[in-house]
Amino acid sequence: MKTIDDLGDLRGKRVLVRSDLNVPLDGTTITDDGRVRASVPTILRLADAGAKVVVMAHLGRPKGAPDPAYSLEPVAVRLAELLGQDVTFASDTVGESAHEVVAGLEDGQVAVLENVRFNAGETSKDDAERGAFADQLAELGDAFVSDGFGVVHRKQASVYDIAERLPAAAGGLVLAEVEVLRQLTEDPARPYAVVLGGSKVSDKLGVIDNLLEKADALLIGGGMVFTFLAAKGHGVGTSLLEADQIDTVKGYLARAAEKGVEILLPTDVVVAPEFSADAPPTTVPVDAIPTDQMGLDIGPESAEAFARLISGSRTVFWNGPMGVFEFPAYAAGTKAVAQALTEVEGLSVVGGGDSAAAVRRLGFDDAQFGHISTGGGASLEFLEGATLPGLQVLEG
Ligand code: 3PG
Ligand code: MG
């Protein structure tokens, strides 16, 4: 991949940077600024090189039109604090405000454009519509730096099409993330364990399929585990269940047995009568989930078994919480897994914006892990062996 050095002297040049500033917000308050912090080094490097830095980013999934609930303005404010310098905010993406703000930049100054997803062209499946928006973005820059690792799996105007229109390079964050994920796919130190959680099995099919060829153990928790438990013939009460995936999961279990890949499932779960923070928790064995209760976390016996396997591995990748960690009564499984990752002698990787926010919220520090990826979907697709459009386009 081309790097920023390949772009030559950037003094006085307008450099469009795609960052992933998609942070969780409570109103206009950022509840986890990890992605903003991760975007700072590349922006600073470009500013230090004398570029006029124009940051493009998205927030949430607005419907292709301006929507104040998804404005990037609070994020621009936080970015300015972290950079320690002013950031000008354009109230549109490619309109009058954007042109005015970019024209007003001095060398080394930074601007942020409004949410690129306020324009329908950003995420359009139609190449021409996306291309037309990319043409408009390209008018605002002389070069493009792709640094939003969390969006490189998206074929979108500010990630993909723009790189075909301007001299383009990967930023430091994208390079660092790819370097770590390569270690997981190419020659991981063994034993190599992968911990998967989160609500849906259907989101993880590709990665499970691929990891059955690569990992020594797969540990499954979170809402998706109930489809595994159902595949083993257990009743799951009112827990999350993807009935249409049971056969696929049965196939995975059979393949894992054939290949000698261990699939570690919980032996006990914490159940509740309803999905609520104050619902009374009860721990039950997995073969005795009451028909009128739902599983909201893995149980203590399982948490211990998961932790033992994780901390004894030399390479661990983890994506997705083990339970509803936002409710303190159902956070123990996720916390035990996070703690075990901090004890790995080798490489521990926390994959994903949501998992990253979870570990920080549970009181862990980024430095306790080998690597915290800023991209959930992107890192899973990388591990699936998929071609990521936002990376591929930087190779040419
Ligand atoms: C994320 O939060 O996963 C990335 O920012 C990508 O966002 P998206 O899933 O809405 O494309
Ligand atoms: Mg996502």
Short mmCIF file of C-alpha atoms and ligand atoms in Angstrom, two decimals:
data_model
loop_
_atom_site.label_atom_id
_atom_site.label_comp_id
_atom_site.label_asym_id
_atom_site.label_seq_id
_atom_site.Cartn_x
_atom_site.Cartn_y
_atom_site.Cartn_z
CA MET A 1 0.00 0.00 0.00
CA LYS A 2 1.10 3.55 -0.67
CA THR A 3 1.97 5.55 2.43
CA ILE A 4 1.96 9.25 3.27
CA ASP A 5 5.66 9.44 2.36
CA ASP A 6 4.74 8.47 -1.20
CA LEU A 7 2.64 11.64 -1.48
CA GLY A 8 5.76 13.81 -1.45
CA ASP A 9 5.96 17.34 -0.07
CA LEU A 10 2.58 18.24 1.40
CA ARG A 11 3.31 21.84 2.39
CA GLY A 12 0.45 24.05 1.22
CA LYS A 13 -1.46 21.09 -0.21
CA ARG A 14 -5.09 20.38 0.69
CA VAL A 15 -5.16 16.82 2.04
CA LEU A 16 -8.51 15.08 2.45
CA VAL A 17 -8.30 12.53 5.27
CA ARG A 18 -10.98 9.88 5.77
CA SER A 19 -11.12 9.17 9.50
CA ASP A 20 -13.56 6.94 11.39
CA LEU A 21 -15.07 9.33 13.94
CA ASN A 22 -18.18 7.19 14.44
CA VAL A 23 -18.34 7.42 18.23
CA PRO A 24 -21.17 6.59 20.61
CA LEU A 25 -23.09 9.73 21.58
CA ASP A 26 -25.57 10.43 24.35
CA GLY A 27 -27.29 13.52 22.94
CA THR A 28 -24.26 15.63 22.07
CA THR A 29 -21.98 14.01 24.69
CA ILE A 30 -19.38 11.53 23.41
CA THR A 31 -19.48 8.48 25.69
CA ASP A 32 -16.30 6.89 24.29
CA ASP A 33 -13.81 9.00 22.32
CA GLY A 34 -11.48 6.10 21.41
CA ARG A 35 -11.91 6.56 17.68
CA VAL A 36 -11.29 10.30 17.88
CA ARG A 37 -8.09 9.68 19.83
CA ALA A 38 -7.00 7.04 17.34
CA SER A 39 -7.41 9.52 14.47
CA VAL A 40 -5.19 12.20 16.04
CA PRO A 41 -1.66 11.00 15.09
CA THR A 42 -2.27 11.01 11.32
CA ILE A 43 -4.03 14.38 11.38
CA LEU A 44 -1.20 15.87 13.44
CA ARG A 45 1.42 14.37 11.16
CA LEU A 46 -0.21 15.97 8.11
CA ALA A 47 -0.63 19.31 9.87
CA ASP A 48 3.01 19.20 10.97
CA ALA A 49 3.99 18.58 7.35
CA GLY A 50 2.29 21.88 6.48
CA ALA A 51 -0.78 20.43 4.80
CA LYS A 52 -4.22 22.01 4.93
CA VAL A 53 -6.03 19.09 6.51
CA VAL A 54 -9.66 18.42 5.60
CA VAL A 55 -11.20 15.59 7.64
CA MET A 56 -14.09 13.58 6.19
CA ALA A 57 -16.06 11.22 8.43
CA HIS A 58 -19.48 9.76 9.12
CA LEU A 59 -21.59 9.40 12.24
CA GLY A 60 -24.25 6.73 12.54
CA ARG A 61 -26.51 5.85 9.67
CA PRO A 62 -28.54 8.91 8.64
CA LYS A 63 -30.74 8.42 5.59
CA GLY A 64 -28.72 10.31 2.96
CA ALA A 65 -29.96 13.76 4.03
CA PRO A 66 -28.97 16.24 6.74
CA ASP A 67 -30.21 15.21 10.20
CA PRO A 68 -29.07 17.26 13.22
CA ALA A 69 -29.10 14.15 15.44
CA TYR A 70 -26.12 12.87 13.43
CA SER A 71 -24.10 16.08 13.19
CA LEU A 72 -20.33 15.71 13.57
CA GLU A 73 -20.06 19.11 15.25
CA PRO A 74 -19.60 17.73 18.83
CA VAL A 75 -16.96 15.37 17.48
CA ALA A 76 -15.10 18.26 15.81
CA VAL A 77 -15.07 20.03 19.17
CA ARG A 78 -13.51 16.98 20.84
CA LEU A 79 -10.99 16.61 18.03
CA ALA A 80 -9.85 20.20 18.56
CA GLU A 81 -9.30 19.51 22.27
CA LEU A 82 -7.25 16.40 21.52
CA LEU A 83 -5.21 18.06 18.77
CA GLY A 84 -4.59 21.09 20.94
CA GLN A 85 -5.42 23.38 18.03
CA ASP A 86 -8.47 24.98 16.44
CA VAL A 87 -10.64 22.94 14.12
CA THR A 88 -12.99 24.69 11.70
CA PHE A 89 -16.28 22.93 11.12
CA ALA A 90 -18.08 23.02 7.77
CA SER A 91 -21.85 22.79 8.15
CA ASP A 92 -22.18 20.85 4.90
CA THR A 93 -20.16 18.22 3.03
CA VAL A 94 -19.46 19.65 -0.43
CA GLY A 95 -21.51 22.85 -0.43
CA GLU A 96 -20.82 26.52 0.14
CA SER A 97 -19.70 26.08 3.74
CA ALA A 98 -17.21 23.31 2.86
CA HIS A 99 -15.69 25.36 0.02
CA GLU A 100 -15.46 28.47 2.18
CA VAL A 101 -13.87 26.62 5.11
CA VAL A 102 -11.31 24.83 2.94
CA ALA A 103 -10.41 28.03 1.08
CA GLY A 104 -9.80 29.71 4.43
CA LEU A 105 -7.32 27.11 5.73
CA GLU A 106 -3.71 28.14 6.30
CA ASP A 107 -0.87 25.60 6.12
CA GLY A 108 -1.05 23.28 9.15
CA GLN A 109 -4.69 24.07 9.94
CA VAL A 110 -7.46 21.48 10.26
CA ALA A 111 -11.12 21.45 9.18
CA VAL A 112 -13.85 18.83 9.59
CA LEU A 113 -16.64 18.46 7.05
CA GLU A 114 -20.17 17.63 8.17
CA ASN A 115 -21.24 13.94 8.15
CA VAL A 116 -20.56 12.60 4.64
CA ARG A 117 -23.61 10.34 4.97
CA PHE A 118 -25.81 13.47 4.80
CA ASN A 119 -25.30 13.02 1.06
CA ALA A 120 -27.02 9.99 -0.53
CA GLY A 121 -24.07 9.54 -2.89
CA GLU A 122 -21.80 8.45 -0.03
CA THR A 123 -23.31 5.01 0.52
CA SER A 124 -25.11 4.54 -2.82
CA LYS A 125 -24.84 1.12 -4.48
CA ASP A 126 -24.95 2.93 -7.81
CA ASP A 127 -21.37 3.57 -9.03
CA ALA A 128 -22.36 6.71 -10.93
CA GLU A 129 -24.16 8.28 -7.98
CA ARG A 130 -21.26 7.49 -5.66
CA GLY A 131 -18.79 8.70 -8.23
CA ALA A 132 -20.62 12.01 -8.64
CA PHE A 133 -20.32 12.66 -4.90
CA ALA A 134 -16.65 11.59 -4.94
CA ASP A 135 -16.06 14.11 -7.76
CA GLN A 136 -17.45 16.84 -5.54
CA LEU A 137 -15.33 15.77 -2.58
CA ALA A 138 -12.25 15.60 -4.79
CA GLU A 139 -12.64 19.32 -5.62
CA LEU A 140 -11.80 20.01 -1.97
CA GLY A 141 -8.41 18.27 -1.97
CA ASP A 142 -5.12 17.74 -3.78
CA ALA A 143 -4.43 14.34 -2.15
CA PHE A 144 -6.28 11.71 -0.16
CA VAL A 145 -5.24 9.83 2.98
CA SER A 146 -7.30 6.83 4.06
CA ASP A 147 -7.10 6.51 7.83
CA GLY A 148 -10.56 5.30 8.86
CA PHE A 149 -9.81 1.63 9.41
CA GLY A 150 -13.35 1.06 10.73
CA VAL A 151 -14.80 1.81 7.28
CA VAL A 152 -12.32 0.17 4.89
CA HIS A 153 -14.79 -2.69 4.37
CA ARG A 154 -17.27 -0.18 2.91
CA LYS A 155 -17.28 0.63 -0.81
CA GLN A 156 -18.31 4.22 -0.21
CA ALA A 157 -17.49 7.53 -1.89
CA SER A 158 -15.22 8.98 0.82
CA VAL A 159 -13.45 5.64 1.34
CA TYR A 160 -13.19 4.06 -2.09
CA ASP A 161 -14.17 6.27 -5.03
CA ILE A 162 -12.20 9.27 -3.81
CA ALA A 163 -9.00 7.18 -3.88
CA GLU A 164 -9.49 6.68 -7.60
CA ARG A 165 -9.67 10.43 -8.15
CA LEU A 166 -6.73 11.82 -6.15
CA PRO A 167 -3.18 10.70 -5.31
CA ALA A 168 -4.00 8.35 -2.42
CA ALA A 169 -2.19 6.77 0.53
CA ALA A 170 -2.89 4.78 3.68
CA GLY A 171 -2.60 6.67 6.96
CA GLY A 172 -0.71 5.39 9.99
CA LEU A 173 -3.79 3.96 11.71
CA VAL A 174 -4.78 1.86 8.71
CA LEU A 175 -1.20 0.60 8.35
CA ALA A 176 -0.94 -0.30 12.04
CA GLU A 177 -4.28 -2.13 12.08
CA VAL A 178 -3.47 -4.11 8.95
CA GLU A 179 -0.08 -5.07 10.37
CA VAL A 180 -1.65 -6.59 13.51
CA LEU A 181 -4.42 -8.38 11.61
CA ARG A 182 -1.82 -9.88 9.26
CA GLN A 183 -0.13 -11.45 12.27
CA LEU A 184 -3.45 -13.13 13.09
CA THR A 185 -4.01 -14.46 9.58
CA GLU A 186 -0.51 -15.37 8.47
CA ASP A 187 1.41 -17.15 11.18
CA PRO A 188 -0.21 -16.78 14.61
CA ALA A 189 1.69 -18.10 17.63
CA ARG A 190 -0.20 -21.12 18.96
CA PRO A 191 -2.43 -21.92 20.65
CA TYR A 192 -4.61 -19.38 18.78
CA ALA A 193 -8.01 -18.76 20.34
CA VAL A 194 -10.84 -16.61 19.01
CA VAL A 195 -13.62 -15.39 21.26
CA LEU A 196 -16.85 -14.37 19.55
CA GLY A 197 -19.89 -12.78 21.14
CA GLY A 198 -22.53 -10.25 20.22
CA SER A 199 -26.10 -10.80 19.26
CA LYS A 200 -26.14 -12.38 15.82
CA VAL A 201 -24.61 -15.58 14.46
CA SER A 202 -25.57 -14.47 10.97
CA ASP A 203 -23.06 -11.56 11.22
CA LYS A 204 -20.26 -13.98 12.05
CA LEU A 205 -20.81 -16.83 9.59
CA GLY A 206 -17.96 -15.87 7.26
CA VAL A 207 -15.46 -15.45 10.05
CA ILE A 208 -16.40 -18.72 11.78
CA ASP A 209 -16.13 -20.53 8.47
CA ASN A 210 -12.63 -19.18 7.89
CA LEU A 211 -11.42 -19.60 11.48
CA LEU A 212 -12.29 -23.30 11.49
CA GLU A 213 -9.27 -23.59 9.18
CA LYS A 214 -6.98 -21.36 11.24
CA ALA A 215 -7.74 -21.23 14.95
CA ASP A 216 -7.16 -23.89 17.59
CA ALA A 217 -10.19 -22.90 19.64
CA LEU A 218 -13.38 -20.87 19.18
CA LEU A 219 -15.09 -19.64 22.32
CA ILE A 220 -18.69 -18.57 21.83
CA GLY A 221 -20.77 -16.35 24.09
CA GLY A 222 -23.23 -13.46 23.80
CA GLY A 223 -26.67 -13.63 22.23
CA MET A 224 -25.34 -15.74 19.36
CA VAL A 225 -24.51 -18.63 21.68
CA PHE A 226 -28.16 -19.63 22.03
CA THR A 227 -28.26 -20.70 18.40
CA PHE A 228 -25.27 -22.96 19.20
CA LEU A 229 -26.98 -24.31 22.32
CA ALA A 230 -30.15 -24.96 20.29
CA ALA A 231 -28.03 -26.78 17.69
CA LYS A 232 -26.85 -29.07 20.50
CA GLY A 233 -30.46 -29.81 21.37
CA HIS A 234 -30.92 -27.53 24.40
CA GLY A 235 -34.04 -25.49 25.05
CA VAL A 236 -33.13 -21.78 25.20
CA GLY A 237 -36.31 -20.30 26.71
CA THR A 238 -36.94 -16.76 25.45
CA SER A 239 -33.25 -16.10 24.64
CA LEU A 240 -32.15 -14.64 21.29
CA LEU A 241 -32.31 -17.39 18.71
CA GLU A 242 -31.77 -17.48 14.96
CA ALA A 243 -33.72 -20.62 14.17
CA ASP A 244 -32.84 -20.43 10.47
CA GLN A 245 -29.13 -20.74 11.35
CA ILE A 246 -29.37 -23.88 13.47
CA ASP A 247 -28.46 -26.19 10.59
CA THR A 248 -25.49 -24.05 9.57
CA VAL A 249 -24.26 -24.10 13.14
CA LYS A 250 -24.67 -27.90 13.30
CA GLY A 251 -22.44 -28.05 10.23
CA TYR A 252 -19.79 -25.93 11.98
CA LEU A 253 -19.87 -28.13 15.05
CA ALA A 254 -19.35 -31.23 12.90
CA ARG A 255 -16.52 -29.61 10.93
CA ALA A 256 -14.81 -28.43 14.11
CA ALA A 257 -14.92 -31.98 15.51
CA GLU A 258 -13.41 -33.32 12.28
CA LYS A 259 -10.63 -30.73 12.24
CA GLY A 260 -9.83 -30.98 15.94
CA VAL A 261 -10.79 -27.33 16.53
CA GLU A 262 -12.19 -26.90 20.00
CA ILE A 263 -15.51 -25.04 20.18
CA LEU A 264 -15.96 -23.96 23.76
CA LEU A 265 -19.55 -23.19 24.70
CA PRO A 266 -20.83 -22.13 28.11
CA THR A 267 -21.96 -24.81 30.56
CA ASP A 268 -24.01 -22.36 32.61
CA VAL A 269 -25.84 -19.11 31.83
CA VAL A 270 -27.31 -16.23 33.80
CA VAL A 271 -31.00 -15.89 32.97
CA ALA A 272 -33.66 -13.27 33.65
CA PRO A 273 -37.42 -13.05 33.16
CA GLU A 274 -37.05 -9.93 30.99
CA PHE A 275 -34.48 -7.72 29.25
CA SER A 276 -33.93 -5.11 31.94
CA ALA A 277 -31.16 -3.87 34.22
CA ASP A 278 -33.17 -4.71 37.36
CA ALA A 279 -34.44 -8.11 36.23
CA PRO A 280 -33.45 -10.66 38.91
CA PRO A 281 -30.50 -12.83 37.72
CA THR A 282 -30.47 -16.62 38.21
CA THR A 283 -27.63 -18.95 37.18
CA VAL A 284 -28.70 -22.22 35.57
CA PRO A 285 -26.96 -25.06 33.72
CA VAL A 286 -27.34 -24.79 29.92
CA ASP A 287 -29.58 -27.85 29.83
CA ALA A 288 -32.03 -26.29 32.29
CA ILE A 289 -32.91 -22.85 30.88
CA PRO A 290 -36.49 -22.16 32.03
CA THR A 291 -38.93 -21.79 29.11
CA ASP A 292 -40.02 -18.31 30.28
CA GLN A 293 -36.53 -16.85 30.89
CA MET A 294 -33.79 -15.44 28.65
CA GLY A 295 -30.04 -15.80 28.92
CA LEU A 296 -28.27 -12.44 29.41
CA ASP A 297 -24.71 -13.57 30.28
CA ILE A 298 -22.51 -16.65 30.44
CA GLY A 299 -22.41 -18.12 33.95
CA PRO A 300 -19.51 -18.09 36.45
CA GLU A 301 -18.38 -21.66 35.72
CA SER A 302 -18.23 -20.84 32.00
CA ALA A 303 -16.46 -17.53 32.63
CA GLU A 304 -13.78 -19.42 34.51
CA ALA A 305 -13.36 -22.01 31.77
CA PHE A 306 -13.22 -19.29 29.09
CA ALA A 307 -10.65 -17.31 31.10
CA ARG A 308 -8.46 -20.39 31.57
CA LEU A 309 -8.40 -21.19 27.87
CA ILE A 310 -7.79 -17.54 26.88
CA SER A 311 -4.98 -16.82 29.31
CA GLY A 312 -3.23 -20.06 28.27
CA SER A 313 -3.22 -19.06 24.58
CA ARG A 314 -0.43 -17.24 22.76
CA THR A 315 -2.67 -15.41 20.28
CA VAL A 316 -6.21 -14.26 21.07
CA PHE A 317 -8.70 -12.26 19.04
CA TRP A 318 -11.93 -11.16 20.70
CA ASN A 319 -15.00 -9.57 19.14
CA GLY A 320 -18.35 -9.09 20.85
CA PRO A 321 -19.49 -9.04 24.47
CA MET A 322 -20.38 -12.26 26.33
CA GLY A 323 -23.56 -10.78 27.76
CA VAL A 324 -25.48 -7.56 28.30
CA PHE A 325 -22.49 -5.82 29.89
CA GLU A 326 -24.37 -2.50 30.00
CA PHE A 327 -26.41 -4.00 32.88
CA PRO A 328 -24.05 -4.52 35.87
CA ALA A 329 -25.80 -7.77 36.90
CA TYR A 330 -24.97 -9.25 33.47
CA ALA A 331 -21.44 -7.90 32.92
CA ALA A 332 -19.36 -10.56 34.71
CA GLY A 333 -18.80 -12.82 31.68
CA THR A 334 -17.54 -9.95 29.50
CA LYS A 335 -15.37 -8.69 32.33
CA ALA A 336 -13.80 -12.13 32.91
CA VAL A 337 -12.95 -12.44 29.21
CA ALA A 338 -11.43 -8.95 29.12
CA GLN A 339 -9.38 -9.70 32.26
CA ALA A 340 -8.10 -12.96 30.75
CA LEU A 341 -7.04 -11.14 27.58
CA THR A 342 -4.89 -8.81 29.69
CA GLU A 343 -3.06 -11.91 31.02
CA VAL A 344 -2.16 -13.40 27.64
CA GLU A 345 1.56 -13.90 27.13
CA GLY A 346 1.58 -13.17 23.43
CA LEU A 347 -0.71 -11.13 21.21
CA SER A 348 -4.16 -10.12 22.46
CA VAL A 349 -6.43 -8.19 20.11
CA VAL A 350 -9.76 -6.60 20.96
CA GLY A 351 -11.63 -6.17 17.70
CA GLY A 352 -14.18 -3.51 17.15
CA GLY A 353 -15.55 -0.15 18.08
CA ASP A 354 -18.19 -1.68 20.37
CA SER A 355 -15.91 -4.23 22.07
CA ALA A 356 -13.31 -1.51 22.54
CA ALA A 357 -15.86 0.80 24.14
CA ALA A 358 -17.00 -2.12 26.34
CA VAL A 359 -13.55 -2.82 27.79
CA ARG A 360 -12.96 0.85 28.57
CA ARG A 361 -16.39 1.13 30.13
CA LEU A 362 -15.62 -1.89 32.32
CA GLY A 363 -12.57 -0.03 33.62
CA PHE A 364 -9.76 -1.52 31.56
CA ASP A 365 -7.03 0.57 29.98
CA ASP A 366 -6.08 0.34 26.29
CA ALA A 367 -2.47 -0.37 27.29
CA GLN A 368 -3.47 -3.66 28.96
CA PHE A 369 -4.13 -5.22 25.56
CA GLY A 370 -1.79 -5.95 22.69
CA HIS A 371 -3.98 -4.07 20.26
CA ILE A 372 -7.44 -2.54 20.31
CA SER A 373 -8.82 -2.33 16.82
CA THR A 374 -11.02 0.63 15.87
CA GLY A 375 -12.91 -1.52 13.38
CA GLY A 376 -15.34 -4.31 14.29
CA GLY A 377 -16.90 -5.15 10.94
CA ALA A 378 -13.64 -4.32 9.16
CA SER A 379 -11.48 -6.58 11.35
CA LEU A 380 -13.97 -9.47 11.08
CA GLU A 381 -14.04 -9.16 7.30
CA PHE A 382 -10.25 -9.08 7.25
CA LEU A 383 -10.15 -12.31 9.28
CA GLU A 384 -12.73 -13.82 6.93
CA GLY A 385 -10.17 -13.35 4.19
CA ALA A 386 -12.47 -10.97 2.30
CA THR A 387 -11.13 -8.28 -0.02
CA LEU A 388 -11.69 -4.94 1.66
CA PRO A 389 -12.47 -2.32 -0.99
CA GLY A 390 -10.92 0.54 0.99
CA LEU A 391 -7.61 -1.33 1.23
CA GLN A 392 -7.60 -2.76 -2.25
CA VAL A 393 -8.03 0.68 -3.81
CA LEU A 394 -4.82 1.86 -2.08
CA GLU A 395 -2.77 -0.90 -3.67
CA GLY A 396 -2.89 0.21 -7.30
C1 3PG B 1 -18.60 1.14 12.60
O1 3PG B 1 -19.00 1.77 13.56
O2 3PG B 1 -18.70 -0.10 12.52
C2 3PG B 1 -17.91 1.86 11.47
O3 3PG B 1 -17.78 3.22 11.77
C3 3PG B 1 -18.67 1.65 10.19
O4 3PG B 1 -19.97 2.11 10.32
P1 3PG B 1 -21.11 1.38 9.52
O5 3PG B 1 -21.20 -0.02 10.06
O6 3PG B 1 -22.37 2.18 9.74
O7 3PG B 1 -20.71 1.37 8.05
MG MG B 2 -20.61 -1.45 12.37
#
